[in-house]
Coordinates of C-alpha atoms and ligand atoms in Angstrom, one line a residue:
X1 CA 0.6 -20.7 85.3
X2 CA -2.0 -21.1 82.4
X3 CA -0.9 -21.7 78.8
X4 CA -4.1 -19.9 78.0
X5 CA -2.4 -17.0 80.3
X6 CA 0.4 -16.9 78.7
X7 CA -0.7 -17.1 75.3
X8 CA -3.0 -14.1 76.4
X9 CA -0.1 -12.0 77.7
X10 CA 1.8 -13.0 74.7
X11 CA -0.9 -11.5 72.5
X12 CA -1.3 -8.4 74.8
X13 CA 2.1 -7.6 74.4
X14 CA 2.1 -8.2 70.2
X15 CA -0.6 -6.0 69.9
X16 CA 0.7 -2.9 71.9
X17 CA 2.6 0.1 71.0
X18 CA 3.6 1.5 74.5
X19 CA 4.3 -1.2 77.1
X20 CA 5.7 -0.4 80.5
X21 CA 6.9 -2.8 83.0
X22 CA 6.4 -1.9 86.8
X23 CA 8.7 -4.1 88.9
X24 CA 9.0 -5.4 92.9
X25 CA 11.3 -7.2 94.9
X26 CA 10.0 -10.8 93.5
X27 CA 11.3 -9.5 90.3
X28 CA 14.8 -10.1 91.5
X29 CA 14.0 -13.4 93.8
X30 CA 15.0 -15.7 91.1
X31 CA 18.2 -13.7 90.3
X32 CA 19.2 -14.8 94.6
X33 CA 17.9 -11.6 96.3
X34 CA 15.6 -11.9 98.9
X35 CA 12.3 -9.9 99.1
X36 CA 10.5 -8.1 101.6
X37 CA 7.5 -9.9 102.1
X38 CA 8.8 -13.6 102.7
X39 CA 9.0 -13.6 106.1
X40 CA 11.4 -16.9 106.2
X41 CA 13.7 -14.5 104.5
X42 CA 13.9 -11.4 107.3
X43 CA 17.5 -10.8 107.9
X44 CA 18.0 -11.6 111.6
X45 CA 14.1 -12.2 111.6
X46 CA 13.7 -8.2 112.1
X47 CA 11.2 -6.7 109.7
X48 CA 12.9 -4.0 107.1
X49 CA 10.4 -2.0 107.8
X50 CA 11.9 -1.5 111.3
X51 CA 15.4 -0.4 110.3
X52 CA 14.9 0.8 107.0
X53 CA 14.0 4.3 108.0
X54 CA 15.8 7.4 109.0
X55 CA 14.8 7.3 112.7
X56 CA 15.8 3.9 113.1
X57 CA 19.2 5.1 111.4
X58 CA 19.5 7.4 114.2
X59 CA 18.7 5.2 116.7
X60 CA 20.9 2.2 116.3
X61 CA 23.3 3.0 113.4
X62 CA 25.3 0.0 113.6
X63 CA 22.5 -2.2 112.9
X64 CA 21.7 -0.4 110.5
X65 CA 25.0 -0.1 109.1
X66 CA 24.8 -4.3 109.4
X67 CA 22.1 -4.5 107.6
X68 CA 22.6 -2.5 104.6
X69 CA 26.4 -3.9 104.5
X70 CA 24.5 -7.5 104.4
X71 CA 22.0 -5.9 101.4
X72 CA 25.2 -4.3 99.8
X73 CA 26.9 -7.6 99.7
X74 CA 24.1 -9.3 98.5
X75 CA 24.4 -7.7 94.9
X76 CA 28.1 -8.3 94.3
X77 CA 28.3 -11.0 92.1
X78 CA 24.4 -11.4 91.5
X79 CA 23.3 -11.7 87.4
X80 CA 19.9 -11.3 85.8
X81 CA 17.5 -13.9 85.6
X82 CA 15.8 -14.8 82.5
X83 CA 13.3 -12.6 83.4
X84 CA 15.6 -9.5 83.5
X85 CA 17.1 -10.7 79.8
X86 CA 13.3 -11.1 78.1
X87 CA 12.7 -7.7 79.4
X88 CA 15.5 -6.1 78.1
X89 CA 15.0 -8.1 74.8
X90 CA 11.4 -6.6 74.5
X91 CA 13.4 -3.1 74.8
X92 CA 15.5 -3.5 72.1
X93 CA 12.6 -4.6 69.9
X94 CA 10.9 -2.0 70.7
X95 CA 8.0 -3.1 73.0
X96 CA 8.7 -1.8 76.1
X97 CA 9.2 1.6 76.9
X98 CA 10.5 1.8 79.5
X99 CA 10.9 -0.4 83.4
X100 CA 9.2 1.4 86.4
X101 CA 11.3 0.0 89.2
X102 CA 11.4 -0.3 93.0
X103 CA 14.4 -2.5 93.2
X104 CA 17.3 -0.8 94.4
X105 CA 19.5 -3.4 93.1
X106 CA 20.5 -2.4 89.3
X107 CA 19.3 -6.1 87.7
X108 CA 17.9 -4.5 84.9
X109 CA 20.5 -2.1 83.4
X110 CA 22.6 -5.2 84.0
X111 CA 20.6 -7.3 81.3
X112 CA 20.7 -4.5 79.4
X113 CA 17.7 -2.2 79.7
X114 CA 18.4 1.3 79.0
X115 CA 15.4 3.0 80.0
X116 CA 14.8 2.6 83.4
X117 CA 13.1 4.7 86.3
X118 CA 14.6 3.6 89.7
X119 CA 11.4 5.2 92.2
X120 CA 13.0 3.8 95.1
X121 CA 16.8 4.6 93.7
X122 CA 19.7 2.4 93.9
X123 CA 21.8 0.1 96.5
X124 CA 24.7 0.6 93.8
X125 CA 25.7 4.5 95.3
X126 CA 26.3 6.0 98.5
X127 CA 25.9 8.9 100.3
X128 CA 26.0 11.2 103.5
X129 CA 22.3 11.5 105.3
X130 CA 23.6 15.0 106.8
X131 CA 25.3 17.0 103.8
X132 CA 24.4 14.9 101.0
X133 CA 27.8 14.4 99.4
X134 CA 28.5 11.2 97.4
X135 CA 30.9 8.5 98.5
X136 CA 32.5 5.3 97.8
X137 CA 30.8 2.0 98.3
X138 CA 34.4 1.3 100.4
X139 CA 33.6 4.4 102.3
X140 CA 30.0 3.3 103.4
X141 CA 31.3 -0.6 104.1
X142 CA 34.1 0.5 105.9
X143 CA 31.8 2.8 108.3
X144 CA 33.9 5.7 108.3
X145 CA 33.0 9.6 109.0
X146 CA 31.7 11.6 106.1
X147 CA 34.9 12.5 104.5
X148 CA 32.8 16.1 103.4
X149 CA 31.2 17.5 105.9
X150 CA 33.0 15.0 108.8
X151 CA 30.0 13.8 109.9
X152 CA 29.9 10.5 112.0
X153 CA 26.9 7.5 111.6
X154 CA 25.4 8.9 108.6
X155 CA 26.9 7.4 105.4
X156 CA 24.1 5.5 103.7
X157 CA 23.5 4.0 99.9
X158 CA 20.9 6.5 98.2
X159 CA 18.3 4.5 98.5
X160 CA 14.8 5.7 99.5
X161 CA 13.6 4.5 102.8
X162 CA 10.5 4.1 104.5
X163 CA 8.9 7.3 105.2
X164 CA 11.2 9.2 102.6
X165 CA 9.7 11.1 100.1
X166 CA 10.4 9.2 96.1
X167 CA 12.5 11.6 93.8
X168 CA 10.2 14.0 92.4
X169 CA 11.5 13.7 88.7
X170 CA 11.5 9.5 89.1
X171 CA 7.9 10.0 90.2
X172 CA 6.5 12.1 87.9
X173 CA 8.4 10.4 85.1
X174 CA 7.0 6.8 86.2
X175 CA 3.5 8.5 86.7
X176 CA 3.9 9.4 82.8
X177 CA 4.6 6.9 81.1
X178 CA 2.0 4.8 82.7
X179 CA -0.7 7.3 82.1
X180 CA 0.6 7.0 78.2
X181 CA 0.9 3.2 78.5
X182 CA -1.2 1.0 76.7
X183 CA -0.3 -2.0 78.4
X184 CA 1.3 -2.4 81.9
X185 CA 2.6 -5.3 83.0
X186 CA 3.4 -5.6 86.9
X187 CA 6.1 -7.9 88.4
X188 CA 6.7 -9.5 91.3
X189 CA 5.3 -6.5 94.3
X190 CA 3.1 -7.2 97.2
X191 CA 1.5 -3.4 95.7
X192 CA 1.7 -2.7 100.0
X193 CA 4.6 0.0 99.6
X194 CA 2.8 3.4 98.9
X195 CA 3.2 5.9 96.5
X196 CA 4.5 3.4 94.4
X197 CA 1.5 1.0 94.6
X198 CA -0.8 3.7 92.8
X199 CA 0.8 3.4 89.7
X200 CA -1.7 0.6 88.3
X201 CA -4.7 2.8 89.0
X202 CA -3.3 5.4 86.4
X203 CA -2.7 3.6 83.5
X204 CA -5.8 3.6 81.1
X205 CA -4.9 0.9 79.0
X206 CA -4.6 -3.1 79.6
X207 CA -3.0 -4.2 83.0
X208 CA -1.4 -7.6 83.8
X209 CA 0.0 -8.5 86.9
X210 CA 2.4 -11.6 87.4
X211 CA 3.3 -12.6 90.8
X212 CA 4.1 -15.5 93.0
X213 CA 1.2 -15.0 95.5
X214 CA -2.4 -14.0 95.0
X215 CA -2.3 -10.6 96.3
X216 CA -5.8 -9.5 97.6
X217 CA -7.9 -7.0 95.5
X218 CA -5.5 -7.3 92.4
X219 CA -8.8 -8.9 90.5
X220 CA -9.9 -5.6 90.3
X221 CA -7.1 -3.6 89.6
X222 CA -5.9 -5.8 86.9
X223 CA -7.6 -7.3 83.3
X224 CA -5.9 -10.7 84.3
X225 CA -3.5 -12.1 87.1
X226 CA -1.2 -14.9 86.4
X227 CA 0.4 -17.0 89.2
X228 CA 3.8 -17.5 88.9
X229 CA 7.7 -17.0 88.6
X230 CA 8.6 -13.5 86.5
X231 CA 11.7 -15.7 85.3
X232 CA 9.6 -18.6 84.7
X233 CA 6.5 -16.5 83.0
X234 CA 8.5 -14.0 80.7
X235 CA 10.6 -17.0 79.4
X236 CA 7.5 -18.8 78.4
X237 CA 5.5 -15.7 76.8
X238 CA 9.1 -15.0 75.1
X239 CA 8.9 -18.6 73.4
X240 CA 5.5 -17.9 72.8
X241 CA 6.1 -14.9 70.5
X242 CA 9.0 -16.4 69.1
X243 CA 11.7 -15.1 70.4
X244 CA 15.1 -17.1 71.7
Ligands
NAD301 P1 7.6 -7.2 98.4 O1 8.8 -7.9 99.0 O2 6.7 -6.4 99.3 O3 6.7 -8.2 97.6 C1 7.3 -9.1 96.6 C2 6.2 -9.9 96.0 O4 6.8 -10.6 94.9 C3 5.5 -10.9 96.9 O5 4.1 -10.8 96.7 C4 6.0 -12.2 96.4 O6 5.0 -13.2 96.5 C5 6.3 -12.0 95.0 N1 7.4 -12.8 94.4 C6 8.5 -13.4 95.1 N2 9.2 -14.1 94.2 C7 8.6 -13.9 93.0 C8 9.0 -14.4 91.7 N3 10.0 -15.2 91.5 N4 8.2 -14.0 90.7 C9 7.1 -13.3 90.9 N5 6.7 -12.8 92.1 C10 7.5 -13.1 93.1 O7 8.2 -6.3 97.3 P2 7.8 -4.8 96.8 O8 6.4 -4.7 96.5 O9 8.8 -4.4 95.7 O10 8.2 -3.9 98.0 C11 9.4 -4.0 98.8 C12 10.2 -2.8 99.0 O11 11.5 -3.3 99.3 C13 10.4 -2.0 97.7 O12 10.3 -0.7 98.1 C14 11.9 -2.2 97.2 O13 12.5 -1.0 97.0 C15 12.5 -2.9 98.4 N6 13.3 -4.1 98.1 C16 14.1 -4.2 96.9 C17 14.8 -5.3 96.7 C18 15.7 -5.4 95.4 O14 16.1 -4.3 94.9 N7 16.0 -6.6 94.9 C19 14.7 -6.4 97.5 C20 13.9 -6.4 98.6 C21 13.2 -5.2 98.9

């Protein structure tokens, strides 16, 4: 990462009245979760993709049942990063608006963002595919039947999968306050996971994007990309503007 960069950002985000902060998967790496996109990092070497749907929740509940227990696991005991704190510090000052999310895993309430749109919705709550009726996170683990409706192989954490539709009022929320943002600043997301990848095209006003990886065709969609660690980045533009 560039000092010029992050001086840059740093000034980006001094000058603006309305920031929002749109968030991936690497947003969380640094925190221990793994993303999507790292192939070294595939569960069992099976791409989400392939079991994080409905049809393949039908098909083979048990490994998908594995799976999620694995991903429901995986949270327990997992803190924010510095990333997650700096973002929840610019909240409280006033910068940032609000956190456009598609992390299911509930980092940034945990550092203590309060305003925060979960478009893919949360690892952290359960519920029954067939009648919709919340349960227990013991409920889902233990692989029971639906204790409502009685229902066997369908408990699930309310999550949205691949091929579900986002929830409407998440959606249209997110697709607000980027329209209204002057500057967006985009974490840690491959941008491959649609509708949530058209978010950057709305916003008007200045767009950053930090990520590990080059990802192709973001020199268009963005005023300037730096390469790098959320963590890593946020801490140094935080120091930057003076904060602890
Ligand atoms: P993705 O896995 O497709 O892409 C993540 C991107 O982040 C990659 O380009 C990678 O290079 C980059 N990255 C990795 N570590 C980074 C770091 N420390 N700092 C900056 N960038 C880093 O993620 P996506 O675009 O969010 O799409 C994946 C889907 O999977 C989403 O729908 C999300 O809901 C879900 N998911 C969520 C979690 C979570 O909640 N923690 C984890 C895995 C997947």
């Amino acid at each position: 990462m560039k000092n010029e960069d992050l001086q840059l950002l740093a000034q980006y985000v001094e000058q603006a009245q309305r920031v929002v902060v749109f968030t991936g998967a690497g947003c969380s790496t640094e925190a221990g979760l793994p993303d999507f996109r790292s192939p070294g990092g595939w569960w069992k070497q099976i791409n989400p993709e392939e079991i994080a749907n409905p049809g393949a929740m039908a098909a083979n509940y048990p490994l998908f049942h594995e799976f999620y227990s694995h991903r429901v696991n995986a949270v327990h005991g997992v803190a924010p990063h510095r990333g997650h704190e700096v973002l929840a510090a610019w909240e409280r000052l006033g910068k940032v608006r609000c956190v456009v999310t598609q992390n299911v895993d509930g980092l940034h309430q945990a550092a203590g963002n309060q305003d925060v749109v979960e478009l893919h919705g949360t690892i952290r709550r359960f519920r029954c595919h067939q009648c919709q009726g919340e349960v227990g996170e013991a409920l889902f683990l233990a692989g029971v039947e639906c204790p409502h409706c009685g229902a066997t192989e369908k408990l699930r954490p309310n999550i949205v999968m691949f091929t579900e539709m986002l929830p409407q009022e998440a959606w249209l929320r997110a697709g607000e306050e980027v329209r209204a943002a002057d500057l967006l600043i985009v974490i840690g997301s491959s941008l491959k996971v649609s509708p949530a990848n058209q978010l950057p095209n709305m916003c008007q006003g200045k767009k950053v994007f930090i990520n590990a990886e080059y990802v192709s065709g973001c020199e268009t969609l963005f005023d300037f990309f730096i390469e790098g660690r959320a963590g890593e980045v946020l801490g140094a533009v935080h120091e930057i503007m003076g904060g602890e």
